[in-house]
Coordinates of C-alpha atoms in Angstrom, one line a residue:
Chain A
M1 CA -1.2 42.1 -0.4
K2 CA -1.8 39.3 -2.6
R3 CA -5.3 37.8 -2.0
I4 CA -5.9 34.1 -2.0
L5 CA -9.4 32.5 -2.1
I6 CA -9.8 29.0 -0.2
I7 CA -12.7 26.8 -1.3
D8 CA -13.1 23.6 0.9
D9 CA -16.4 22.0 2.5
D10 CA -14.5 21.1 5.6
P11 CA -14.4 24.4 7.8
D12 CA -11.5 23.1 10.0
I13 CA -9.3 22.8 6.8
V14 CA -10.6 26.3 5.6
E15 CA -9.8 27.8 9.1
L16 CA -6.1 26.3 9.4
V17 CA -5.3 27.4 5.8
K18 CA -6.4 30.7 6.5
T19 CA -4.4 31.1 9.4
R20 CA -1.2 29.7 7.9
L21 CA -1.6 32.1 4.8
Q22 CA -2.5 35.1 6.8
Q23 CA 0.5 34.5 8.9
N24 CA 2.5 34.7 5.7
S25 CA 1.0 37.8 4.8
Y26 CA -1.8 36.9 2.5
H27 CA -5.2 38.4 2.4
V28 CA -7.6 35.2 2.6
I29 CA -11.0 34.8 1.2
C30 CA -13.0 31.7 2.2
A31 CA -15.8 29.8 0.9
A32 CA -17.5 26.6 2.1
N33 CA -18.6 25.2 -1.5
G34 CA -18.2 25.6 -5.1
K35 CA -21.1 27.8 -5.7
E36 CA -19.9 30.1 -3.0
G37 CA -16.4 29.9 -4.1
L38 CA -17.7 30.9 -7.9
K39 CA -19.5 33.8 -6.5
K40 CA -16.7 35.1 -4.5
A41 CA -14.2 34.5 -7.3
R42 CA -16.2 36.8 -9.4
K43 CA -16.9 39.4 -7.1
E44 CA -13.4 39.8 -5.5
T45 CA -11.4 38.2 -8.3
P46 CA -8.5 36.8 -6.1
D47 CA -5.0 36.3 -7.4
L48 CA -4.9 32.8 -6.7
I49 CA -7.4 29.9 -5.9
L50 CA -6.8 27.0 -3.5
M51 CA -9.7 24.4 -3.9
D52 CA -10.8 21.0 -2.7
I53 CA -12.0 18.5 -5.5
M54 CA -14.5 16.3 -3.6
M55 CA -17.0 18.8 -2.3
P56 CA -20.9 18.2 -2.4
R57 CA -23.0 19.1 -5.2
M58 CA -20.2 21.0 -7.2
T59 CA -16.8 19.2 -7.5
G60 CA -13.6 21.2 -8.1
G61 CA -13.5 20.1 -11.4
D62 CA -16.9 21.5 -12.3
A63 CA -16.1 24.8 -10.6
V64 CA -12.7 25.1 -12.6
K65 CA -14.7 24.7 -15.8
M66 CA -17.4 27.5 -14.6
L67 CA -14.4 29.8 -13.7
Q68 CA -13.1 29.4 -17.3
D69 CA -16.4 30.6 -18.6
Y70 CA -15.9 33.9 -17.2
D71 CA -13.4 36.6 -18.5
T72 CA -12.5 38.1 -15.0
T73 CA -12.0 34.7 -13.5
K74 CA -10.4 32.6 -16.4
N75 CA -6.9 33.5 -15.8
I76 CA -6.8 33.0 -12.0
P77 CA -4.3 30.1 -11.5
V78 CA -6.0 27.5 -9.7
I79 CA -4.3 24.9 -7.2
F80 CA -6.2 21.8 -6.0
L81 CA -5.9 20.6 -2.6
T82 CA -7.0 16.7 -2.8
A83 CA -7.4 14.0 -0.6
V84 CA -8.6 11.8 -3.3
A85 CA -5.1 10.5 -3.9
S86 CA -1.6 11.9 -3.4
P87 CA 0.8 10.7 -6.0
K88 CA 4.1 11.7 -4.4
S89 CA 6.9 13.4 -6.1
P90 CA 10.5 12.7 -5.4
T91 CA 10.7 16.1 -3.5
G92 CA 7.5 15.3 -1.7
E93 CA 6.0 18.8 -2.4
E94 CA 3.8 19.2 -5.4
N95 CA 2.3 16.1 -6.9
Q96 CA 1.7 15.2 -10.5
G97 CA -1.4 17.5 -10.8
I98 CA -5.0 17.1 -11.9
N99 CA -6.3 17.0 -15.2
V100 CA -9.6 18.7 -15.9
G101 CA -11.0 18.9 -19.5
G102 CA -7.5 18.3 -21.0
E103 CA -5.9 21.1 -18.9
H104 CA -3.4 20.4 -16.2
F105 CA -3.5 21.9 -12.9
P106 CA -1.2 21.9 -10.0
A107 CA -2.4 19.9 -7.0
L108 CA -1.2 19.3 -3.4
G109 CA -2.2 16.2 -1.7
K110 CA -3.6 16.0 1.8
P111 CA -2.2 15.9 4.3
F112 CA 0.3 18.6 3.4
D113 CA 3.2 19.8 4.8
S114 CA 2.8 23.8 5.2
E115 CA 6.2 24.5 3.8
D116 CA 5.0 22.7 0.7
L117 CA 1.6 24.6 0.7
L118 CA 3.6 27.8 0.9
S119 CA 6.2 27.0 -1.9
V120 CA 3.2 25.9 -4.2
V121 CA 1.3 29.1 -3.4
R122 CA 4.6 31.3 -4.0
R123 CA 5.3 29.4 -7.4
H124 CA 1.8 29.8 -8.8
L125 CA 1.0 33.4 -7.6
P126 CA 1.5 35.9 -10.6
S127 CA 4.0 38.4 -9.9
Chain B
M1 CA -24.0 -47.4 -18.9
K2 CA -25.3 -51.1 -19.4
I3 CA -27.3 -51.6 -22.4
K4 CA -30.2 -53.3 -20.9
Q5 CA -31.3 -55.5 -23.6
P6 CA -29.4 -55.2 -27.1
R7 CA -32.2 -54.5 -29.9
I8 CA -31.2 -56.3 -33.1
L9 CA -33.1 -55.7 -36.4
V10 CA -33.0 -58.5 -38.9
I11 CA -34.1 -57.3 -42.5
E12 CA -34.3 -60.7 -44.5
D13 CA -36.9 -61.7 -46.8
N14 CA -36.0 -65.5 -46.8
K15 CA -38.2 -66.9 -44.1
C16 CA -36.0 -70.1 -43.9
D17 CA -32.7 -67.9 -43.1
R18 CA -34.9 -65.4 -40.7
D19 CA -35.8 -68.4 -38.5
L20 CA -32.3 -69.8 -38.4
L21 CA -30.8 -66.2 -37.4
L22 CA -33.6 -66.0 -34.9
H23 CA -32.6 -69.2 -33.4
I24 CA -29.0 -68.3 -33.3
L25 CA -29.7 -64.9 -31.8
N26 CA -31.8 -66.3 -29.3
S27 CA -29.2 -68.5 -28.1
L28 CA -26.6 -65.8 -27.5
E29 CA -25.1 -65.3 -24.0
T30 CA -26.3 -61.8 -24.1
E31 CA -30.2 -61.7 -24.0
C32 CA -31.6 -59.6 -26.9
V33 CA -34.6 -58.2 -28.3
V34 CA -35.0 -59.3 -31.7
E35 CA -37.3 -57.6 -34.6
C36 CA -37.6 -59.3 -38.0
V37 CA -38.8 -57.4 -41.0
N38 CA -39.0 -58.8 -44.5
S39 CA -38.7 -55.7 -46.5
G40 CA -36.0 -53.0 -46.8
R41 CA -38.3 -50.4 -47.0
I42 CA -40.0 -51.2 -43.5
G43 CA -36.4 -51.9 -42.1
V44 CA -35.4 -48.3 -43.1
E45 CA -38.7 -46.9 -41.5
H46 CA -37.9 -49.0 -38.3
L47 CA -34.6 -47.3 -38.0
R48 CA -35.8 -43.8 -38.7
K49 CA -38.2 -44.0 -35.7
E50 CA -36.2 -46.2 -33.4
S51 CA -32.7 -47.0 -32.3
F52 CA -31.0 -50.5 -32.6
D53 CA -27.7 -51.7 -31.4
L54 CA -27.2 -54.0 -34.2
V55 CA -28.7 -54.4 -37.7
I56 CA -28.4 -57.5 -39.7
L57 CA -29.3 -57.1 -43.5
D58 CA -29.6 -59.4 -46.1
L59 CA -28.0 -58.1 -49.1
S60 CA -29.4 -60.1 -51.8
M61 CA -33.3 -60.0 -51.0
Q62 CA -35.6 -60.4 -54.3
K63 CA -37.4 -57.2 -54.2
F64 CA -34.9 -54.9 -52.7
D65 CA -31.4 -53.6 -53.7
G66 CA -29.6 -54.5 -50.7
F67 CA -27.0 -51.7 -51.3
Q68 CA -29.7 -49.0 -51.6
V69 CA -31.2 -50.3 -48.2
L70 CA -27.8 -50.0 -46.8
K71 CA -27.3 -46.5 -48.0
D72 CA -31.0 -45.7 -46.7
I73 CA -30.2 -47.1 -43.3
R74 CA -27.0 -44.9 -42.8
D75 CA -29.4 -41.8 -42.7
A76 CA -31.1 -43.1 -39.7
K77 CA -31.2 -41.1 -36.5
D78 CA -28.6 -43.2 -34.7
K79 CA -25.8 -43.8 -37.5
A80 CA -23.4 -45.3 -35.2
F81 CA -25.2 -48.9 -34.9
P82 CA -23.2 -51.7 -36.6
V83 CA -24.5 -53.3 -39.7
L84 CA -23.8 -57.0 -40.4
L85 CA -24.2 -58.0 -44.2
V86 CA -25.3 -61.3 -44.9
S87 CA -25.3 -62.9 -48.2
S88 CA -23.8 -66.0 -50.3
F89 CA -21.4 -63.3 -51.8
T90 CA -21.1 -65.1 -55.1
N91 CA -19.6 -61.8 -56.4
K92 CA -16.6 -61.1 -54.3
E93 CA -16.6 -57.5 -54.9
D94 CA -19.9 -57.2 -53.0
K95 CA -18.1 -57.6 -49.8
V96 CA -15.7 -54.8 -50.4
Q97 CA -18.5 -52.3 -51.8
G98 CA -20.8 -53.2 -48.7
L99 CA -17.8 -52.3 -46.3
E100 CA -17.4 -49.2 -48.1
L101 CA -20.9 -48.3 -48.0
G102 CA -20.6 -48.5 -44.1
A103 CA -21.2 -52.0 -43.2
T104 CA -19.3 -53.3 -40.4
D105 CA -18.9 -56.9 -41.2
C106 CA -19.9 -59.5 -43.4
I107 CA -21.3 -63.1 -42.8
N108 CA -21.4 -65.7 -45.6
K109 CA -24.4 -68.0 -46.4
P110 CA -24.8 -70.7 -45.7
Y111 CA -24.6 -70.0 -42.0
I112 CA -22.0 -71.5 -39.7
I113 CA -23.7 -71.2 -36.4
E114 CA -20.6 -70.7 -34.4
E115 CA -19.4 -68.1 -36.7
V116 CA -22.5 -66.0 -36.7
R117 CA -22.8 -66.3 -33.0
A118 CA -19.1 -65.2 -32.5
R119 CA -19.6 -62.1 -35.0
V120 CA -22.9 -60.9 -33.6
Q121 CA -21.5 -61.1 -30.0
I122 CA -18.2 -59.2 -31.0
Q123 CA -20.7 -56.4 -32.6
L124 CA -22.7 -56.4 -29.6
K125 CA -19.5 -56.0 -27.4
L126 CA -18.0 -53.1 -29.2
R127 CA -21.4 -51.5 -29.2
Q128 CA -21.5 -51.7 -25.3
I129 CA -18.0 -50.1 -25.3
L130 CA -18.8 -47.4 -27.6
K131 CA -21.9 -46.5 -25.6
D132 CA -19.6 -46.6 -22.4
V133 CA -17.3 -44.3 -23.9
Q134 CA -20.0 -42.0 -25.2
W135 CA -21.7 -41.9 -21.9
A136 CA -18.5 -41.1 -19.9
S137 CA -17.8 -38.3 -22.4
E138 CA -20.9 -36.9 -22.3
K139 CA -20.7 -37.1 -18.4
T140 CA -17.5 -35.5 -18.5
N141 CA -18.7 -32.7 -20.7
A142 CA -21.7 -31.9 -18.7
G143 CA -19.4 -31.9 -15.6
I144 CA -17.2 -29.2 -17.4
K145 CA -19.9 -27.3 -18.6
M146 CA -21.3 -27.1 -15.1
L147 CA -17.9 -26.2 -13.7
Y148 CA -17.2 -23.6 -16.4
K149 CA -20.5 -22.0 -15.4
E150 CA -19.6 -22.1 -11.8
L151 CA -16.2 -20.6 -12.5
D152 CA -17.9 -18.0 -14.6
K153 CA -20.2 -17.0 -11.9
K154 CA -17.5 -17.0 -9.0
N155 CA -15.2 -14.9 -11.5
K156 CA -17.9 -12.3 -11.9
Q157 CA -18.3 -12.1 -8.3
L158 CA -14.7 -11.8 -7.6
Q159 CA -14.4 -9.0 -10.2
E160 CA -17.5 -7.3 -8.3
F161 CA -15.8 -7.7 -4.9
D162 CA -12.3 -6.5 -6.3
R163 CA -14.2 -3.2 -7.6
L164 CA -15.9 -3.0 -4.3
K165 CA -12.5 -3.2 -2.6
D166 CA -11.3 -0.4 -5.0
E167 CA -14.2 1.6 -4.4
F168 CA -13.9 1.0 -0.5
L169 CA -10.0 1.6 -0.6
G170 CA -10.5 5.0 -2.2
N171 CA -13.0 6.1 0.1
V172 CA -11.3 4.9 3.2
S173 CA -8.2 6.7 1.7
H174 CA -10.1 10.0 1.3
E175 CA -11.9 10.0 4.6
L176 CA -8.6 9.3 6.3
R177 CA -6.6 12.2 4.7
T178 CA -9.1 14.8 5.6
P179 CA -8.9 14.6 9.3
L180 CA -5.1 13.6 9.1
T181 CA -4.6 17.1 7.4
I182 CA -6.6 18.8 10.3
I183 CA -4.6 16.9 13.0
R184 CA -1.3 17.5 11.1
E185 CA -1.9 21.2 10.2
S186 CA -3.1 21.9 13.9
I187 CA -0.1 20.5 15.3
S188 CA 2.2 22.0 12.8
Q189 CA 0.8 25.4 13.5
I190 CA 1.4 25.0 17.4
V191 CA 5.0 23.6 16.7
D192 CA 5.4 26.6 14.6
G193 CA 4.5 29.0 17.4
L194 CA 1.4 30.5 15.5
I195 CA -0.8 30.1 18.3
G196 CA 1.5 31.0 21.1
D197 CA 4.9 30.2 22.5
V198 CA 5.7 26.5 22.9
P199 CA 8.2 25.0 25.4
E200 CA 11.0 23.1 23.7
K201 CA 10.2 19.7 25.4
Q202 CA 6.5 19.9 24.1
K203 CA 7.7 20.8 20.7
Q204 CA 9.6 17.7 20.6
Y205 CA 6.6 15.6 21.7
L206 CA 4.5 17.4 19.1
S207 CA 7.3 16.8 16.2
R208 CA 7.1 13.1 17.1
A209 CA 3.3 13.1 16.4
L210 CA 4.1 15.0 13.2
A211 CA 6.5 12.2 12.0
N212 CA 4.1 9.5 12.8
I213 CA 1.3 11.3 11.0
D214 CA 3.5 11.5 7.9
R215 CA 4.3 7.8 8.5
L216 CA 0.6 7.0 8.4
K217 CA 0.1 9.1 5.3
N218 CA 2.9 7.1 3.7
I219 CA 1.1 3.8 4.3
I220 CA -1.9 5.2 2.8
D221 CA 0.0 6.2 -0.2
N222 CA 1.7 2.9 -0.4
L223 CA -1.4 0.9 -0.1
L224 CA -2.9 2.8 -2.9
D225 CA 0.3 2.3 -5.0
I226 CA 0.3 -1.4 -4.2
S227 CA -3.3 -1.7 -5.2
K228 CA -2.8 0.2 -8.5
I229 CA 0.4 -1.7 -9.4
E230 CA -1.4 -5.1 -8.6
K231 CA -4.3 -4.2 -10.9
G232 CA -1.8 -3.1 -13.6
R233 CA -3.3 0.2 -13.6
V234 CA 0.4 2.0 -13.4
E235 CA 1.2 3.7 -16.5
L236 CA 5.1 4.4 -16.7
Y237 CA 5.9 7.8 -18.3
K238 CA 9.3 6.7 -19.7
E239 CA 11.8 9.2 -20.6
K240 CA 15.6 9.4 -21.5
V241 CA 17.3 9.9 -18.2
D242 CA 20.8 10.2 -17.2
L243 CA 21.1 7.6 -14.5
V244 CA 24.6 8.8 -13.0
A245 CA 23.3 12.3 -12.5
L246 CA 20.0 11.0 -11.2
I247 CA 21.8 8.6 -8.5
K248 CA 24.1 11.6 -7.6
D249 CA 20.9 13.7 -7.0
I250 CA 19.2 10.9 -4.9
C251 CA 22.3 10.3 -2.8
A252 CA 22.5 14.2 -2.0
D253 CA 19.0 13.9 -0.6
F254 CA 20.0 11.4 1.6
Q255 CA 23.4 12.7 2.7
T256 CA 22.1 14.6 6.0
K257 CA 20.5 11.6 7.1
A258 CA 23.3 9.3 6.6
A259 CA 25.8 11.8 8.4
A260 CA 23.3 12.0 11.2
Q261 CA 23.8 8.4 11.7
N262 CA 27.5 8.2 11.0
L263 CA 27.1 6.6 8.0
E264 CA 29.0 7.0 4.8
L265 CA 26.7 7.0 1.8
R266 CA 28.9 6.8 -1.4
Y267 CA 28.6 5.9 -5.1
E268 CA 30.7 4.2 -7.6
L269 CA 29.4 5.4 -11.0
P270 CA 30.9 5.5 -14.6
E271 CA 32.5 8.9 -15.4
D272 CA 30.2 9.4 -18.5
E273 CA 26.5 9.7 -18.6
V274 CA 24.4 6.6 -18.7
Y275 CA 21.2 6.9 -20.3
V276 CA 18.4 4.8 -19.5
L277 CA 14.6 4.7 -20.5
I278 CA 12.5 4.8 -17.5
D279 CA 9.7 6.5 -15.5
M280 CA 12.0 8.9 -13.5
E281 CA 9.6 9.4 -10.3
K282 CA 9.0 5.7 -10.0
T283 CA 12.6 4.8 -10.4
I284 CA 13.7 7.5 -7.7
Q285 CA 11.0 5.7 -5.5
V286 CA 12.9 2.3 -5.9
F287 CA 16.1 4.0 -4.9
T288 CA 14.5 5.9 -2.1
N289 CA 13.0 2.8 -0.9
L290 CA 16.2 0.6 -0.9
I291 CA 18.5 3.3 0.4
G292 CA 15.9 4.0 3.0
N293 CA 16.0 0.5 3.9
A294 CA 19.8 0.3 4.1
L295 CA 20.0 3.3 6.2
K296 CA 17.4 1.7 8.7
F297 CA 19.2 -1.7 9.2
T298 CA 22.9 -0.5 9.2
K299 CA 24.4 0.7 12.2
K300 CA 28.0 1.3 11.2
G301 CA 29.9 1.2 8.0
N302 CA 28.8 2.5 4.6
I303 CA 26.0 2.2 1.9
T304 CA 27.5 2.0 -1.7
I305 CA 25.2 2.7 -4.7
S306 CA 26.9 1.5 -7.9
L307 CA 26.2 1.2 -11.5
K308 CA 27.3 -1.4 -14.3
E309 CA 26.5 -0.9 -17.9
W310 CA 25.7 -4.1 -20.0
E311 CA 24.5 -4.3 -23.9
D312 CA 21.1 -3.0 -23.5
F313 CA 20.5 -2.8 -19.9
V314 CA 22.2 -1.4 -16.8
Q315 CA 22.6 -2.9 -13.3
C316 CA 22.3 -1.1 -10.2
E317 CA 23.4 -2.1 -6.8
V318 CA 22.5 -0.7 -3.4
A319 CA 24.7 -2.3 -0.7
D320 CA 25.1 -1.8 2.8
T321 CA 27.2 -3.3 5.5
G322 CA 24.3 -3.6 8.1
M323 CA 23.0 -6.6 9.9
G324 CA 21.9 -8.6 7.0
I325 CA 18.9 -11.0 6.5
A326 CA 18.8 -14.5 7.5
A327 CA 18.8 -16.9 4.5
E328 CA 15.4 -18.5 5.7
H329 CA 13.7 -14.9 5.3
L330 CA 15.2 -14.3 1.8
P331 CA 12.4 -16.0 -0.3
Q332 CA 9.5 -14.0 1.3
L333 CA 11.3 -10.8 1.2
F334 CA 9.5 -8.9 -1.6
N335 CA 6.2 -10.2 -0.2
K336 CA 3.7 -7.7 1.0
F337 CA 3.8 -6.7 4.6
K338 CA 6.7 -9.1 5.5
Q339 CA 8.7 -7.5 8.0
F340 CA 11.4 -9.5 9.8
S341 CA 12.1 -8.8 13.4
R342 CA 15.3 -6.6 12.9
T343 CA 16.1 -4.4 15.7
H344 CA 16.3 -0.9 14.7
S345 CA 16.1 2.5 16.1
P346 CA 12.8 3.6 17.3
G347 CA 10.8 6.0 14.8
E348 CA 12.3 4.0 12.0
K349 CA 9.5 1.7 11.5
G350 CA 8.3 1.0 7.7
T351 CA 5.2 0.0 6.1
G352 CA 6.2 -3.4 5.0
L353 CA 5.5 -2.4 1.4
G354 CA 8.4 -0.5 0.2
L355 CA 10.5 -3.7 -1.3
T356 CA 7.0 -5.0 -2.9
I357 CA 6.8 -1.6 -4.6
A358 CA 10.1 -1.6 -5.6
K359 CA 10.0 -5.1 -7.2
S360 CA 6.9 -4.2 -9.0
I361 CA 8.5 -0.9 -10.4
V362 CA 11.6 -2.7 -11.6
E363 CA 9.4 -5.4 -13.3
L364 CA 7.2 -2.8 -14.9
H365 CA 10.2 -1.5 -16.5
G366 CA 11.0 -5.1 -17.7
G367 CA 14.0 -5.5 -15.3
N368 CA 14.3 -7.9 -12.6
I369 CA 15.5 -7.4 -8.7
H370 CA 17.1 -9.8 -6.3
V371 CA 18.8 -9.6 -3.2
E372 CA 22.2 -11.0 -1.6
S373 CA 22.5 -10.9 2.2
R374 CA 24.6 -12.6 4.7
E375 CA 23.9 -12.2 8.3
G376 CA 26.3 -9.7 10.1
K377 CA 27.9 -8.7 7.0
G378 CA 25.4 -6.7 4.9
T379 CA 22.8 -6.7 2.3
T380 CA 22.8 -6.1 -1.3
F381 CA 20.0 -5.3 -3.7
I382 CA 20.7 -5.5 -7.2
F383 CA 18.3 -4.7 -10.0
T384 CA 18.2 -3.9 -13.8
L385 CA 16.7 -1.1 -15.7
P386 CA 16.6 -0.9 -19.7
K387 CA 19.1 1.2 -21.3
Y388 CA 18.3 4.1 -23.6
C389 CA 19.1 2.8 -26.9
Q390 CA 19.2 5.1 -29.9
R391 CA 20.1 2.3 -32.2
R392 CA 16.9 0.3 -31.5
L393 CA 14.7 3.0 -31.9
V394 CA 16.1 3.8 -35.5
H395 CA 15.8 0.2 -36.0
E396 CA 12.1 0.0 -35.1
E397 CA 11.5 3.3 -37.2
N398 CA 13.1 1.4 -40.1
I399 CA 10.8 -1.6 -39.8
D400 CA 7.6 0.8 -40.0
Y401 CA 9.2 2.6 -42.9
R402 CA 9.3 -0.6 -44.8
R403 CA 5.9 -1.5 -44.1

């Protein structure tokens, strides 16, 4: 079973994404902020991370940089879930992505369609 | 501004001439203040300290070289005052030399009283006109300066408002999206049966709620798009795209929807590829907005997308056989939030921003868009996009090379 870590400061969103992913046979680990997320990423080394960007104290961008500092976490694919803006793509699923320190990360704009969420997750999960 | 009492300085060492001048000046129609000095040196000193409206200078004084005095008084603080030279002018070249050195006029001795009076009066009048003009110009300049300052201040305020508006819009958008995500996904999980079985009728109602959440999301997206486009903050990622294939793809996406409304969605395209230099995502948005509108306002008939090639641009048309738009509404059609009361099926409401966005995107590409419509017959949107031109690129490279 693939393991996905979700990091978001909104407990409702964490709960909903968790339910949706569990329903689709993923093991879900939850974190309520960047700090907790980093800790769990190092400890549990999930297959994929879904992360909010605008979080208090540590932003998603900062968290990504710190993930890259650790050998155990630097290769885990990260998908941003963002309410900052949602530049649409023609197909409406994945948007243009987010640039952190010159590196490009896939991003899904909030609110998202659960189908889009699942398809982005499937696409970026290492087989 | 009226000169209260013109001040006249007489530099003359001959007492008789001086008295006669004084007599004439006192009988002018303009009341003047007259000061007399009998030496060039004192005259020049006077002029450095005070301003006068007219200087009458005797060119042939015994102890002073009149020309030198003339040169010196031109260094005075207010250089604009007129200087009348008086002399017997036995040497005719003296007049010319005097005028060249900056004298305004000459009067021959012995004086003809009427002439002196007339010439002095003319100089005083000119002086008055000059002062009026200067005063008006200074006043205007001061006014302009003040206006400029005021404008600058207002401009800075506006920029600050603009920044605050952007920040506000960004925050509002963020704050709206988070609860919207929770509402959408909660309803979505009920509809998908994750929480338990849901009767069909309830599913219908919840699906309607979902559709309207998506509509709300589109409005937020469009508002941000418009705000970015208006600030010129939109960058185009231009690439070489085969527009024929792109239009076919876009049409394919809309076929189901068109079929559901019993409308025919068709295209008239060239057989070969037509390459354009465009931002693909944004161009798709233009087609999507126009086709979406056509579907919304067409009850029967068809929607036709066509493409014509010109030398360095292509012309695209999205034509429908819908209800058309009244002529009086056409000029404001591309304005923000302009929606016209066209009856359409429920659940098909727009944001009123689609055409504004389409127009901005086309114009960002250097193209233009316009609409032709007849009520009851249909509407056609026509817009241009730049062609991908190998020749032009090579040409530009050549110019660079030669440099």
